[in-house]
Structures are given as structure tokens and as C-alpha cells.
Amino acid sequence: MKKRATQLACIGSGKMGEALVRGLLGSGAFRPDQIRAADRDPARCTVMEKTCGVSTYQDNREAVRGADLVLLAVKPQDMETALNEVGETLSSEAVVVSIAAGVTTNWLRQRLAGHPKVVRAMPNAAAWVSKSTTALYFCPGIGEQERKEIQEIFGTVGACVVVETEDHLDIVTGLSGSGPAYVFLLMESLAEAGVTLGLSRPVAVELALHTVLGSAHLALESGKPFAALREMICSPGGTTLAGLKVLEEGAFRALFLRAVEAATRRSRELAR
Ligand SMILES: NC(=O)c1ccc[n+]([C@@H]2O[C@H](COP(=O)([O-])OP(=O)(O)OC[C@H]3O[C@@H](n4cnc5c(N)ncnc54)[C@H](OP(=O)(O)O)[C@@H]3O)[C@@H](O)[C@H]2O)c1
């Protein structure tokens, strides 16, 4: 991506803040001198200086002064305090992007004196290895060019989709936000089955991990629907069909629907 003139302030430099800053630097989207990382924890500031070479701040007001892009990466319960400080020096032209789960744009804008340029992003834990799946919701005050830039920014840490309805971010949270944990459970279960049936644990773990990784690559590179790929590897009377029959009888799909529904419901309950 072309280097831009943007000055970015990252408010909260914990796991997600660091992952996003690393992704932006690693992709060449930003130079270290274009990023200011703020955290109330001095230890996190030291980590960001040492590992990312960016300037760091314990005062959010100073970090935000002159920034045209502000990334809010604190926990939802810390957002109110952070916004009170950010609001004091925020430029009226700055785009504010919050990655906090369940914190609505209305709530954010109310605490930023009605600031119109607010975006919500829902990344997932795979951002730590630049493989996030992120959904974005743009407030109407965000222009076309700004939308494009924000999509490019989150594109540096993985795949990115846009939702046109803010409510959909709760479903996103239930699906791809919590999704890595569902996939870990799937891998855990596959490996455990292998061990129970007689494989050594290292062999079973390796097989489970690379089966999930390879399947995702196959789906991505072939572009075929999941159902078509599943059918491709099922021969009549074969082993895969025997296994799938058990999963269908056990209401695997209905179980997943219930899991995503429960996580979506929880996201709505926690919303403010
Ligand atoms: N982790 C995920 O998988 C994930 C996925 C999607 C979205 N998110 C969202 O990402 C946000 C950050 O999550 P995280 O996992 O990166 O949390 P984290 O590791 O706890 O990082 C947050 C950092 O912000 C600091 N902080 C708290 N209040 C602050 C303030 N007022 N000013 C400056 N810094 C402040 C915290 O310091 P202290 O340690 O002293 O509190 C901490 O270092 C959350 O809102 C979460 O909903 C996370």
C-alpha cells in the first residue's frame, strides 16, 4: 500500500493495539514516525517503543493532538475515561475507529460532542498473526476516500468486510469475533478423537491443525462453495460419508446455529 500522510494515534496498546500497529508497519502502510501509541501502563509503552519503534504516550490528550486517525483499542469498560481525554484534543477532521466490542457509535459520538466521523471495527484474535477477519461499520459522516483508507488499514491485518447495519456487528461478534475459539474447539476435538483411537498426541495435534489450515486454503483458493467442496471429498459408501452421517445425526449444524445465536445474544446484552 502507498505510504500516507496520516498521523495515527493508537489509544490502548495492549494485545489488539499492538497487533494492529505491527500489521500497519509490517505492510508498509505507515512509517513508525506516523504512529503514536498510548497506554496508561508504562510497561506497554516500553514494549511498543522497543518492538515497533513508535513514539509512546501515557497521556491520551498528547497522543491525539494533530492525529487524523484515532484508533480506540481499550476495553469497553475503560472507554469512557479514554474518550473524556481524547475528546479534549481531537481534531474535528479526525476519523475515530473503535474496535471495542458492543460499544455503539451513538454512545461513542455522545461522548465525543457529536463527532461525526466514527467507525466501528470488529477484528478477531487472529490479528496477532495478521490473519484477522474484520467487519467494519461506517457512520454516515465518513467519506468515500476515508472508507477506502480504513478498509486498507484493516486489510493489513487480514480479511475485511463492511456491514451496512450496525446491529449486524453483534452477529459478526458471535460468528467471526468468537469464531477462532470455535475452531480451536474443533481442532481440540479432532485431536482428542485421534488420541482416543490410538494415535500419539503430537501426531494427532499435527493432523488436526493442518487439516483445518489446509481446508481453509482449499476453500479460499478454489473459490468453491463449502457444500460443493464437502461433496467433492465424499465418495458413495466411503469413509467421509460415514463420519459426516454421525455429525448430521448429532445435529452439528443446529448446534452451531445455537452457539452463534448465544454469542450474538450476549454481545447485544453487553452493548451500550
Ligand atoms: N482480544 C480480542 O480477541 C479482541 C477481538 C475483537 C475486539 N477486541 C476489542 O479490542 C479492545 C482491546 O482488547 P485487548 O484484548 O487488546 O485488551 P488489552 O490487551 O487489555 O489492551 C488494552 C490496553 O489499554 C490500556 N488502557 C486501559 N485504559 C486506558 C486508557 N484510558 N488510556 C490508555 N490506555 C488504556 C490497558 O491498560 P491496563 O492493562 O492497565 O488496563 C491495556 O494495556 C477491546 O475493546 C476488545 O473488545 C478484542
PDB file of C-alpha atoms and ligand atoms in Angstrom:
ATOM      1  CA  MET A   1       0.000   0.000   0.000  1.00  0.00           C
ATOM      2  CA  LYS A   2       1.149   3.568  -0.719  1.00  0.00           C
ATOM      3  CA  LYS A   3       2.542   5.378   2.330  1.00  0.00           C
ATOM      4  CA  ARG A   4       0.118   8.032   3.504  1.00  0.00           C
ATOM      5  CA  ALA A   5       0.463  11.374   5.284  1.00  0.00           C
ATOM      6  CA  THR A   6      -1.875  10.212   8.055  1.00  0.00           C
ATOM      7  CA  GLN A   7      -0.825  10.559  11.684  1.00  0.00           C
ATOM      8  CA  LEU A   8      -2.324   7.714  13.656  1.00  0.00           C
ATOM      9  CA  ALA A   9      -2.859   7.671  17.409  1.00  0.00           C
ATOM     10  CA  CYS A  10      -3.490   4.257  18.926  1.00  0.00           C
ATOM     11  CA  ILE A  11      -5.237   4.639  22.293  1.00  0.00           C
ATOM     12  CA  GLY A  12      -4.626   1.431  24.241  1.00  0.00           C
ATOM     13  CA  SER A  13      -1.578  -0.553  23.209  1.00  0.00           C
ATOM     14  CA  GLY A  14      -2.447  -3.988  24.573  1.00  0.00           C
ATOM     15  CA  LYS A  15      -2.857  -7.155  22.516  1.00  0.00           C
ATOM     16  CA  MET A  16      -5.061  -5.723  19.748  1.00  0.00           C
ATOM     17  CA  GLY A  17      -3.438  -2.268  19.646  1.00  0.00           C
ATOM     18  CA  GLU A  18      -0.004  -3.841  19.263  1.00  0.00           C
ATOM     19  CA  ALA A  19      -1.261  -6.339  16.645  1.00  0.00           C
ATOM     20  CA  LEU A  20      -2.774  -3.554  14.526  1.00  0.00           C
ATOM     21  CA  VAL A  21       0.282  -1.294  14.819  1.00  0.00           C
ATOM     22  CA  ARG A  22       2.572  -4.196  13.863  1.00  0.00           C
ATOM     23  CA  GLY A  23       0.364  -5.007  10.859  1.00  0.00           C
ATOM     24  CA  LEU A  24       0.366  -1.389   9.676  1.00  0.00           C
ATOM     25  CA  LEU A  25       4.146  -1.115   9.994  1.00  0.00           C
ATOM     26  CA  GLY A  26       4.810  -4.561   8.509  1.00  0.00           C
ATOM     27  CA  SER A  27       2.670  -3.853   5.432  1.00  0.00           C
ATOM     28  CA  GLY A  28       4.400  -0.517   4.820  1.00  0.00           C
ATOM     29  CA  ALA A  29       1.093   1.350   5.213  1.00  0.00           C
ATOM     30  CA  PHE A  30       2.637   3.557   7.908  1.00  0.00           C
ATOM     31  CA  ARG A  31       6.164   4.512   8.952  1.00  0.00           C
ATOM     32  CA  PRO A  32       6.981   4.401  12.679  1.00  0.00           C
ATOM     33  CA  ASP A  33       7.129   8.215  12.812  1.00  0.00           C
ATOM     34  CA  GLN A  34       3.451   8.337  11.698  1.00  0.00           C
ATOM     35  CA  ILE A  35       2.215   6.344  14.684  1.00  0.00           C
ATOM     36  CA  ARG A  36       1.785   7.366  18.317  1.00  0.00           C
ATOM     37  CA  ALA A  37       0.926   4.611  20.729  1.00  0.00           C
ATOM     38  CA  ALA A  38      -0.714   5.496  24.038  1.00  0.00           C
ATOM     39  CA  ASP A  39      -1.249   3.302  27.065  1.00  0.00           C
ATOM     40  CA  ARG A  40      -1.812   4.004  30.734  1.00  0.00           C
ATOM     41  CA  ASP A  41       0.557   1.145  31.529  1.00  0.00           C
ATOM     42  CA  PRO A  42       4.181   2.337  31.172  1.00  0.00           C
ATOM     43  CA  ALA A  43       5.316  -1.262  30.590  1.00  0.00           C
ATOM     44  CA  ARG A  44       3.148  -1.431  27.439  1.00  0.00           C
ATOM     45  CA  CYS A  45       4.672   1.872  26.242  1.00  0.00           C
ATOM     46  CA  THR A  46       8.164   0.395  26.641  1.00  0.00           C
ATOM     47  CA  VAL A  47       7.154  -2.711  24.675  1.00  0.00           C
ATOM     48  CA  MET A  48       5.739  -0.571  21.835  1.00  0.00           C
ATOM     49  CA  GLU A  49       8.882   1.589  21.688  1.00  0.00           C
ATOM     50  CA  LYS A  50      11.183  -1.433  21.635  1.00  0.00           C
ATOM     51  CA  THR A  51       9.242  -3.706  19.275  1.00  0.00           C
ATOM     52  CA  CYS A  52       7.594  -1.170  16.923  1.00  0.00           C
ATOM     53  CA  GLY A  53       9.881   1.880  17.165  1.00  0.00           C
ATOM     54  CA  VAL A  54       6.884   4.219  17.559  1.00  0.00           C
ATOM     55  CA  SER A  55       6.658   7.159  19.961  1.00  0.00           C
ATOM     56  CA  THR A  56       4.615   6.438  23.053  1.00  0.00           C
ATOM     57  CA  TYR A  57       2.440   8.451  25.417  1.00  0.00           C
ATOM     58  CA  GLN A  58       0.838   7.905  28.785  1.00  0.00           C
ATOM     59  CA  ASP A  59      -1.291  10.982  28.203  1.00  0.00           C
ATOM     60  CA  ASN A  60      -4.055  10.327  25.638  1.00  0.00           C
ATOM     61  CA  ARG A  61      -4.511  14.058  25.017  1.00  0.00           C
ATOM     62  CA  GLU A  62      -0.927  14.387  23.823  1.00  0.00           C
ATOM     63  CA  ALA A  63      -1.151  11.260  21.661  1.00  0.00           C
ATOM     64  CA  VAL A  64      -4.270  12.521  19.870  1.00  0.00           C
ATOM     65  CA  ARG A  65      -3.081  16.110  19.271  1.00  0.00           C
ATOM     66  CA  GLY A  66      -2.726  16.570  15.485  1.00  0.00           C
ATOM     67  CA  ALA A  67      -3.744  12.963  14.654  1.00  0.00           C
ATOM     68  CA  ASP A  68      -6.083  12.495  11.696  1.00  0.00           C
ATOM     69  CA  LEU A  69      -6.803   8.887  12.564  1.00  0.00           C
ATOM     70  CA  VAL A  70      -7.513   7.711  16.118  1.00  0.00           C
ATOM     71  CA  LEU A  71      -7.745   4.023  16.885  1.00  0.00           C
ATOM     72  CA  LEU A  72      -9.545   3.224  20.158  1.00  0.00           C
ATOM     73  CA  ALA A  73      -8.249  -0.122  21.407  1.00  0.00           C
ATOM     74  CA  VAL A  74      -9.084  -0.090  25.122  1.00  0.00           C
ATOM     75  CA  LYS A  75     -11.518  -2.484  26.810  1.00  0.00           C
ATOM     76  CA  PRO A  76     -15.193  -1.378  26.748  1.00  0.00           C
ATOM     77  CA  GLN A  77     -15.146  -0.622  30.497  1.00  0.00           C
ATOM     78  CA  ASP A  78     -12.174   1.766  30.004  1.00  0.00           C
ATOM     79  CA  MET A  79     -13.676   3.571  27.015  1.00  0.00           C
ATOM     80  CA  GLU A  80     -15.465   6.353  28.915  1.00  0.00           C
ATOM     81  CA  THR A  81     -12.255   7.553  30.609  1.00  0.00           C
ATOM     82  CA  ALA A  82     -10.287   7.291  27.377  1.00  0.00           C
ATOM     83  CA  LEU A  83     -12.920   9.270  25.426  1.00  0.00           C
ATOM     84  CA  ASN A  84     -13.013  12.064  28.009  1.00  0.00           C
ATOM     85  CA  GLU A  85      -9.278  12.560  27.461  1.00  0.00           C
ATOM     86  CA  VAL A  86      -9.292  12.022  23.679  1.00  0.00           C
ATOM     87  CA  GLY A  87     -12.175  14.482  23.216  1.00  0.00           C
ATOM     88  CA  GLU A  88     -10.109  17.358  24.672  1.00  0.00           C
ATOM     89  CA  THR A  89      -7.623  17.472  21.756  1.00  0.00           C
ATOM     90  CA  LEU A  90      -9.426  15.602  18.965  1.00  0.00           C
ATOM     91  CA  SER A  91      -9.340  17.425  15.603  1.00  0.00           C
ATOM     92  CA  SER A  92     -12.796  17.942  14.036  1.00  0.00           C
ATOM     93  CA  GLU A  93     -11.475  16.275  10.844  1.00  0.00           C
ATOM     94  CA  ALA A  94     -10.078  13.173  12.569  1.00  0.00           C
ATOM     95  CA  VAL A  95     -11.582   9.749  11.889  1.00  0.00           C
ATOM     96  CA  VAL A  96     -12.143   7.777  15.104  1.00  0.00           C
ATOM     97  CA  VAL A  97     -12.139   3.972  14.803  1.00  0.00           C
ATOM     98  CA  SER A  98     -13.235   1.896  17.797  1.00  0.00           C
ATOM     99  CA  ILE A  99     -12.561  -1.843  17.999  1.00  0.00           C
ATOM    100  CA  ALA A 100     -14.313  -2.223  21.371  1.00  0.00           C
ATOM    101  CA  ALA A 101     -16.942  -4.984  21.432  1.00  0.00           C
ATOM    102  CA  GLY A 102     -20.507  -3.773  21.952  1.00  0.00           C
ATOM    103  CA  VAL A 103     -19.734  -0.045  22.198  1.00  0.00           C
ATOM    104  CA  THR A 104     -22.126   1.624  19.745  1.00  0.00           C
ATOM    105  CA  THR A 105     -21.358   4.589  17.509  1.00  0.00           C
ATOM    106  CA  ASN A 106     -24.180   6.555  19.219  1.00  0.00           C
ATOM    107  CA  TRP A 107     -22.566   6.027  22.614  1.00  0.00           C
ATOM    108  CA  LEU A 108     -19.135   6.978  21.262  1.00  0.00           C
ATOM    109  CA  ARG A 109     -20.416  10.076  19.448  1.00  0.00           C
ATOM    110  CA  GLN A 110     -22.315  11.283  22.523  1.00  0.00           C
ATOM    111  CA  ARG A 111     -19.058  11.234  24.485  1.00  0.00           C
ATOM    112  CA  LEU A 112     -17.172  12.992  21.692  1.00  0.00           C
ATOM    113  CA  ALA A 113     -19.519  16.008  21.490  1.00  0.00           C
ATOM    114  CA  GLY A 114     -21.350  14.576  18.453  1.00  0.00           C
ATOM    115  CA  HIS A 115     -18.142  13.970  16.441  1.00  0.00           C
ATOM    116  CA  PRO A 116     -19.448  12.744  13.043  1.00  0.00           C
ATOM    117  CA  LYS A 117     -16.501  10.670  11.816  1.00  0.00           C
ATOM    118  CA  VAL A 118     -16.829   7.449  13.790  1.00  0.00           C
ATOM    119  CA  VAL A 119     -16.202   3.890  12.602  1.00  0.00           C
ATOM    120  CA  ARG A 120     -16.631   0.581  14.399  1.00  0.00           C
ATOM    121  CA  ALA A 121     -14.424  -2.372  13.603  1.00  0.00           C
ATOM    122  CA  MET A 122     -14.757  -5.927  14.890  1.00  0.00           C
ATOM    123  CA  PRO A 123     -11.476  -7.791  14.329  1.00  0.00           C
ATOM    124  CA  ASN A 124     -10.618 -11.160  15.874  1.00  0.00           C
ATOM    125  CA  ALA A 125      -7.703 -12.665  17.769  1.00  0.00           C
ATOM    126  CA  ALA A 126      -6.009 -13.809  14.560  1.00  0.00           C
ATOM    127  CA  ALA A 127      -4.977 -10.153  14.131  1.00  0.00           C
ATOM    128  CA  TRP A 128      -1.996 -11.141  16.345  1.00  0.00           C
ATOM    129  CA  VAL A 129      -0.622 -13.002  13.299  1.00  0.00           C
ATOM    130  CA  SER A 130      -2.059 -10.564  10.706  1.00  0.00           C
ATOM    131  CA  LYS A 131      -4.845 -13.016   9.796  1.00  0.00           C
ATOM    132  CA  SER A 132      -7.822 -11.257  11.350  1.00  0.00           C
ATOM    133  CA  THR A 133     -11.300 -11.324   9.895  1.00  0.00           C
ATOM    134  CA  THR A 134     -12.583  -7.800  10.475  1.00  0.00           C
ATOM    135  CA  ALA A 135     -16.039  -6.327   9.883  1.00  0.00           C
ATOM    136  CA  LEU A 136     -16.398  -2.544   9.592  1.00  0.00           C
ATOM    137  CA  TYR A 137     -19.393  -0.286  10.116  1.00  0.00           C
ATOM    138  CA  PHE A 138     -19.125   3.335   8.928  1.00  0.00           C
ATOM    139  CA  CYS A 139     -21.195   6.216  10.295  1.00  0.00           C
ATOM    140  CA  PRO A 140     -22.744   8.356   7.542  1.00  0.00           C
ATOM    141  CA  GLY A 141     -20.183  11.128   8.297  1.00  0.00           C
ATOM    142  CA  ILE A 142     -17.364   9.036   6.803  1.00  0.00           C
ATOM    143  CA  GLY A 143     -16.496   9.922   3.191  1.00  0.00           C
ATOM    144  CA  GLU A 144     -15.699   7.506   0.350  1.00  0.00           C
ATOM    145  CA  GLN A 145     -11.922   8.083   0.463  1.00  0.00           C
ATOM    146  CA  GLU A 146     -11.893   7.647   4.246  1.00  0.00           C
ATOM    147  CA  ARG A 147     -13.852   4.375   3.907  1.00  0.00           C
ATOM    148  CA  LYS A 148     -11.309   3.124   1.394  1.00  0.00           C
ATOM    149  CA  GLU A 149      -8.375   4.014   3.668  1.00  0.00           C
ATOM    150  CA  ILE A 150      -9.909   2.336   6.736  1.00  0.00           C
ATOM    151  CA  GLN A 151     -10.577  -0.818   4.688  1.00  0.00           C
ATOM    152  CA  GLU A 152      -6.950  -0.772   3.502  1.00  0.00           C
ATOM    153  CA  ILE A 153      -5.739  -0.362   7.075  1.00  0.00           C
ATOM    154  CA  PHE A 154      -7.665  -3.380   8.379  1.00  0.00           C
ATOM    155  CA  GLY A 155      -6.685  -5.228   5.203  1.00  0.00           C
ATOM    156  CA  THR A 156      -3.091  -5.110   6.500  1.00  0.00           C
ATOM    157  CA  VAL A 157      -4.043  -7.475   9.341  1.00  0.00           C
ATOM    158  CA  GLY A 158      -6.212  -9.881   7.355  1.00  0.00           C
ATOM    159  CA  ALA A 159      -9.538 -10.043   5.538  1.00  0.00           C
ATOM    160  CA  CYS A 160     -12.076  -7.255   5.802  1.00  0.00           C
ATOM    161  CA  VAL A 161     -15.827  -6.927   5.139  1.00  0.00           C
ATOM    162  CA  VAL A 162     -18.219  -3.987   5.504  1.00  0.00           C
ATOM    163  CA  VAL A 163     -21.660  -4.234   7.128  1.00  0.00           C
ATOM    164  CA  GLU A 164     -24.265  -1.581   6.361  1.00  0.00           C
ATOM    165  CA  THR A 165     -26.298  -2.109   9.569  1.00  0.00           C
ATOM    166  CA  GLU A 166     -24.633  -1.534  12.938  1.00  0.00           C
ATOM    167  CA  ASP A 167     -26.779  -4.261  14.572  1.00  0.00           C
ATOM    168  CA  HIS A 168     -25.042  -6.785  12.335  1.00  0.00           C
ATOM    169  CA  LEU A 169     -21.833  -6.259  14.315  1.00  0.00           C
ATOM    170  CA  ASP A 170     -23.398  -8.349  17.105  1.00  0.00           C
ATOM    171  CA  ILE A 171     -23.812 -11.256  14.680  1.00  0.00           C
ATOM    172  CA  VAL A 172     -20.254 -10.661  13.453  1.00  0.00           C
ATOM    173  CA  THR A 173     -19.092 -10.826  17.077  1.00  0.00           C
ATOM    174  CA  GLY A 174     -20.935 -14.148  17.503  1.00  0.00           C
ATOM    175  CA  LEU A 175     -19.541 -15.561  14.264  1.00  0.00           C
ATOM    176  CA  SER A 176     -16.020 -14.336  13.457  1.00  0.00           C
ATOM    177  CA  GLY A 177     -15.224 -12.476  16.707  1.00  0.00           C
ATOM    178  CA  SER A 178     -15.741 -15.613  18.802  1.00  0.00           C
ATOM    179  CA  GLY A 179     -15.043 -17.858  15.776  1.00  0.00           C
ATOM    180  CA  PRO A 180     -11.378 -18.635  16.490  1.00  0.00           C
ATOM    181  CA  ALA A 181     -12.456 -20.269  19.783  1.00  0.00           C
ATOM    182  CA  TYR A 182     -14.984 -22.499  17.938  1.00  0.00           C
ATOM    183  CA  VAL A 183     -12.241 -23.567  15.524  1.00  0.00           C
ATOM    184  CA  PHE A 184      -9.852 -24.279  18.408  1.00  0.00           C
ATOM    185  CA  LEU A 185     -12.555 -26.479  19.966  1.00  0.00           C
ATOM    186  CA  LEU A 186     -12.962 -28.288  16.648  1.00  0.00           C
ATOM    187  CA  MET A 187      -9.189 -28.897  16.430  1.00  0.00           C
ATOM    188  CA  GLU A 188      -9.083 -29.968  20.089  1.00  0.00           C
ATOM    189  CA  SER A 189     -11.954 -32.429  19.477  1.00  0.00           C
ATOM    190  CA  LEU A 190     -10.386 -33.866  16.311  1.00  0.00           C
ATOM    191  CA  ALA A 191      -7.026 -34.344  18.026  1.00  0.00           C
ATOM    192  CA  GLU A 192      -8.660 -35.869  21.121  1.00  0.00           C
ATOM    193  CA  ALA A 193     -10.559 -38.358  18.923  1.00  0.00           C
ATOM    194  CA  GLY A 194      -7.275 -39.374  17.260  1.00  0.00           C
ATOM    195  CA  VAL A 195      -5.616 -39.911  20.663  1.00  0.00           C
ATOM    196  CA  THR A 196      -8.605 -41.908  21.970  1.00  0.00           C
ATOM    197  CA  LEU A 197      -8.408 -44.166  18.910  1.00  0.00           C
ATOM    198  CA  GLY A 198      -4.678 -44.802  19.360  1.00  0.00           C
ATOM    199  CA  LEU A 199      -2.563 -42.047  17.741  1.00  0.00           C
ATOM    200  CA  SER A 200       0.175 -40.327  19.713  1.00  0.00           C
ATOM    201  CA  ARG A 201      -0.793 -36.798  20.867  1.00  0.00           C
ATOM    202  CA  PRO A 202       1.844 -34.950  18.765  1.00  0.00           C
ATOM    203  CA  VAL A 203       0.739 -36.799  15.624  1.00  0.00           C
ATOM    204  CA  ALA A 204      -2.988 -36.193  16.328  1.00  0.00           C
ATOM    205  CA  VAL A 205      -2.400 -32.484  17.054  1.00  0.00           C
ATOM    206  CA  GLU A 206      -0.351 -32.026  13.869  1.00  0.00           C
ATOM    207  CA  LEU A 207      -3.043 -33.750  11.804  1.00  0.00           C
ATOM    208  CA  ALA A 208      -5.900 -31.707  13.314  1.00  0.00           C
ATOM    209  CA  LEU A 209      -4.073 -28.378  12.895  1.00  0.00           C
ATOM    210  CA  HIS A 210      -3.024 -28.921   9.287  1.00  0.00           C
ATOM    211  CA  THR A 211      -6.401 -30.377   8.321  1.00  0.00           C
ATOM    212  CA  VAL A 212      -8.105 -27.129   9.350  1.00  0.00           C
ATOM    213  CA  LEU A 213      -5.377 -24.966   7.784  1.00  0.00           C
ATOM    214  CA  GLY A 214      -5.347 -26.932   4.510  1.00  0.00           C
ATOM    215  CA  SER A 215      -9.146 -26.974   4.259  1.00  0.00           C
ATOM    216  CA  ALA A 216      -9.300 -23.185   4.690  1.00  0.00           C
ATOM    217  CA  HIS A 217      -6.639 -22.752   1.971  1.00  0.00           C
ATOM    218  CA  LEU A 218      -8.541 -25.114  -0.341  1.00  0.00           C
ATOM    219  CA  ALA A 219     -11.801 -23.193   0.160  1.00  0.00           C
ATOM    220  CA  LEU A 220     -10.061 -19.841  -0.351  1.00  0.00           C
ATOM    221  CA  GLU A 221      -8.043 -20.800  -3.414  1.00  0.00           C
ATOM    222  CA  SER A 222     -10.754 -22.824  -5.183  1.00  0.00           C
ATOM    223  CA  GLY A 223     -13.493 -20.256  -4.503  1.00  0.00           C
ATOM    224  CA  LYS A 224     -15.983 -23.150  -4.460  1.00  0.00           C
ATOM    225  CA  PRO A 225     -18.957 -23.168  -2.034  1.00  0.00           C
ATOM    226  CA  PHE A 226     -18.288 -25.096   1.197  1.00  0.00           C
ATOM    227  CA  ALA A 227     -21.044 -27.622   0.339  1.00  0.00           C
ATOM    228  CA  ALA A 228     -19.501 -28.345  -3.091  1.00  0.00           C
ATOM    229  CA  LEU A 229     -16.089 -28.951  -1.516  1.00  0.00           C
ATOM    230  CA  ARG A 230     -17.632 -31.244   1.091  1.00  0.00           C
ATOM    231  CA  GLU A 231     -19.396 -33.256  -1.622  1.00  0.00           C
ATOM    232  CA  MET A 232     -16.169 -33.416  -3.669  1.00  0.00           C
ATOM    233  CA  ILE A 233     -14.456 -35.484  -0.974  1.00  0.00           C
ATOM    234  CA  CYS A 234     -17.395 -37.800  -0.254  1.00  0.00           C
ATOM    235  CA  SER A 235     -17.442 -40.988  -2.327  1.00  0.00           C
ATOM    236  CA  PRO A 236     -20.575 -43.147  -2.085  1.00  0.00           C
ATOM    237  CA  GLY A 237     -20.228 -45.677   0.689  1.00  0.00           C
ATOM    238  CA  GLY A 238     -16.868 -44.159   1.677  1.00  0.00           C
ATOM    239  CA  THR A 239     -15.228 -43.154   4.947  1.00  0.00           C
ATOM    240  CA  THR A 240     -16.045 -39.417   4.870  1.00  0.00           C
ATOM    241  CA  LEU A 241     -19.767 -40.037   4.383  1.00  0.00           C
ATOM    242  CA  ALA A 242     -19.725 -42.413   7.351  1.00  0.00           C
ATOM    243  CA  GLY A 243     -18.192 -39.680   9.530  1.00  0.00           C
ATOM    244  CA  LEU A 244     -20.454 -36.884   8.237  1.00  0.00           C
ATOM    245  CA  LYS A 245     -23.568 -39.026   8.849  1.00  0.00           C
ATOM    246  CA  VAL A 246     -22.715 -39.104  12.555  1.00  0.00           C
ATOM    247  CA  LEU A 247     -22.234 -35.326  12.648  1.00  0.00           C
ATOM    248  CA  GLU A 248     -25.557 -34.683  10.868  1.00  0.00           C
ATOM    249  CA  GLU A 249     -27.380 -37.154  13.172  1.00  0.00           C
ATOM    250  CA  GLY A 250     -25.856 -35.278  16.124  1.00  0.00           C
ATOM    251  CA  ALA A 251     -27.389 -32.017  14.809  1.00  0.00           C
ATOM    252  CA  PHE A 252     -23.990 -30.419  14.227  1.00  0.00           C
ATOM    253  CA  ARG A 253     -25.453 -27.547  12.161  1.00  0.00           C
ATOM    254  CA  ALA A 254     -28.210 -26.801  14.673  1.00  0.00           C
ATOM    255  CA  LEU A 255     -25.621 -26.803  17.445  1.00  0.00           C
ATOM    256  CA  PHE A 256     -23.506 -24.235  15.585  1.00  0.00           C
ATOM    257  CA  LEU A 257     -26.568 -22.078  14.992  1.00  0.00           C
ATOM    258  CA  ARG A 258     -27.288 -22.170  18.728  1.00  0.00           C
ATOM    259  CA  ALA A 259     -23.674 -21.299  19.561  1.00  0.00           C
ATOM    260  CA  VAL A 260     -23.566 -18.277  17.218  1.00  0.00           C
ATOM    261  CA  GLU A 261     -27.036 -17.218  18.441  1.00  0.00           C
ATOM    262  CA  ALA A 262     -25.923 -17.396  22.082  1.00  0.00           C
ATOM    263  CA  ALA A 263     -22.754 -15.344  21.409  1.00  0.00           C
ATOM    264  CA  THR A 264     -24.776 -12.793  19.374  1.00  0.00           C
ATOM    265  CA  ARG A 265     -27.315 -12.513  22.205  1.00  0.00           C
ATOM    266  CA  ARG A 266     -24.511 -11.973  24.724  1.00  0.00           C
ATOM    267  CA  SER A 267     -22.995  -9.262  22.527  1.00  0.00           C
ATOM    268  CA  ARG A 268     -26.406  -7.492  22.466  1.00  0.00           C
ATOM    269  CA  GLU A 269     -26.728  -7.813  26.253  1.00  0.00           C
ATOM    270  CA  LEU A 270     -23.290  -6.246  26.767  1.00  0.00           C
ATOM    271  CA  ALA A 271     -23.898  -3.437  24.263  1.00  0.00           C
ATOM    272  CA  ARG A 272     -24.093   0.163  25.411  1.00  0.00           C
TER     273      ARG A 272
HETATM  274  N1  LIG B   1      -8.729  -9.600  22.074  1.00  0.00           N
HETATM  275  C1  LIG B   1      -9.558  -9.888  21.071  1.00  0.00           C
HETATM  276  O1  LIG B   1      -9.617 -11.011  20.531  1.00  0.00           O
HETATM  277  C2  LIG B   1     -10.475  -8.818  20.547  1.00  0.00           C
HETATM  278  C3  LIG B   1     -11.225  -9.058  19.385  1.00  0.00           C
HETATM  279  C4  LIG B   1     -12.040  -8.032  18.893  1.00  0.00           C
HETATM  280  C5  LIG B   1     -12.123  -6.810  19.571  1.00  0.00           C
HETATM  281  N2  LIG B   1     -11.405  -6.638  20.705  1.00  0.00           N
HETATM  282  C6  LIG B   1     -11.508  -5.353  21.413  1.00  0.00           C
HETATM  283  O2  LIG B   1     -10.232  -4.773  21.445  1.00  0.00           O
HETATM  284  C7  LIG B   1     -10.136  -3.931  22.605  1.00  0.00           C
HETATM  285  C8  LIG B   1      -8.779  -4.181  23.244  1.00  0.00           C
HETATM  286  O3  LIG B   1      -8.694  -5.542  23.619  1.00  0.00           O
HETATM  287  P1  LIG B   1      -7.276  -6.178  24.008  1.00  0.00           P
HETATM  288  O4  LIG B   1      -7.509  -7.637  24.046  1.00  0.00           O
HETATM  289  O5  LIG B   1      -6.190  -5.588  23.173  1.00  0.00           O
HETATM  290  O6  LIG B   1      -7.138  -5.594  25.520  1.00  0.00           O
HETATM  291  P2  LIG B   1      -5.803  -5.369  26.376  1.00  0.00           P
HETATM  292  O7  LIG B   1      -4.748  -6.315  25.951  1.00  0.00           O
HETATM  293  O8  LIG B   1      -6.223  -5.315  27.807  1.00  0.00           O
HETATM  294  O9  LIG B   1      -5.325  -3.890  25.928  1.00  0.00           O
HETATM  295  C9  LIG B   1      -5.931  -2.696  26.340  1.00  0.00           C
HETATM  296  C10 LIG B   1      -4.816  -1.760  26.829  1.00  0.00           C
HETATM  297  O10 LIG B   1      -5.379  -0.462  27.026  1.00  0.00           O
HETATM  298  C11 LIG B   1      -4.881   0.059  28.261  1.00  0.00           C
HETATM  299  N3  LIG B   1      -5.803   1.085  28.756  1.00  0.00           N
HETATM  300  C12 LIG B   1      -6.914   0.944  29.526  1.00  0.00           C
HETATM  301  N4  LIG B   1      -7.492   2.139  29.732  1.00  0.00           N
HETATM  302  C13 LIG B   1      -6.749   3.058  29.087  1.00  0.00           C
HETATM  303  C14 LIG B   1      -6.858   4.464  28.932  1.00  0.00           C
HETATM  304  N5  LIG B   1      -7.854   5.172  29.476  1.00  0.00           N
HETATM  305  N6  LIG B   1      -5.906   5.090  28.189  1.00  0.00           N
HETATM  306  C15 LIG B   1      -4.875   4.403  27.634  1.00  0.00           C
HETATM  307  N7  LIG B   1      -4.731   3.060  27.750  1.00  0.00           N
HETATM  308  C16 LIG B   1      -5.657   2.402  28.468  1.00  0.00           C
HETATM  309  C17 LIG B   1      -4.817  -1.156  29.132  1.00  0.00           C
HETATM  310  O11 LIG B   1      -4.031  -0.920  30.279  1.00  0.00           O
HETATM  311  P3  LIG B   1      -4.326  -1.808  31.630  1.00  0.00           P
HETATM  312  O12 LIG B   1      -3.725  -3.158  31.357  1.00  0.00           O
HETATM  313  O13 LIG B   1      -3.646  -1.034  32.704  1.00  0.00           O
HETATM  314  O14 LIG B   1      -5.817  -1.908  31.783  1.00  0.00           O
HETATM  315  C18 LIG B   1      -4.223  -2.190  28.175  1.00  0.00           C
HETATM  316  O15 LIG B   1      -2.803  -2.090  28.115  1.00  0.00           O
HETATM  317  C19 LIG B   1     -11.330  -4.282  23.496  1.00  0.00           C
HETATM  318  O16 LIG B   1     -12.261  -3.223  23.492  1.00  0.00           O
HETATM  319  C20 LIG B   1     -11.939  -5.512  22.869  1.00  0.00           C
HETATM  320  O17 LIG B   1     -13.362  -5.509  22.959  1.00  0.00           O
HETATM  321  C21 LIG B   1     -10.568  -7.593  21.200  1.00  0.00           C
END
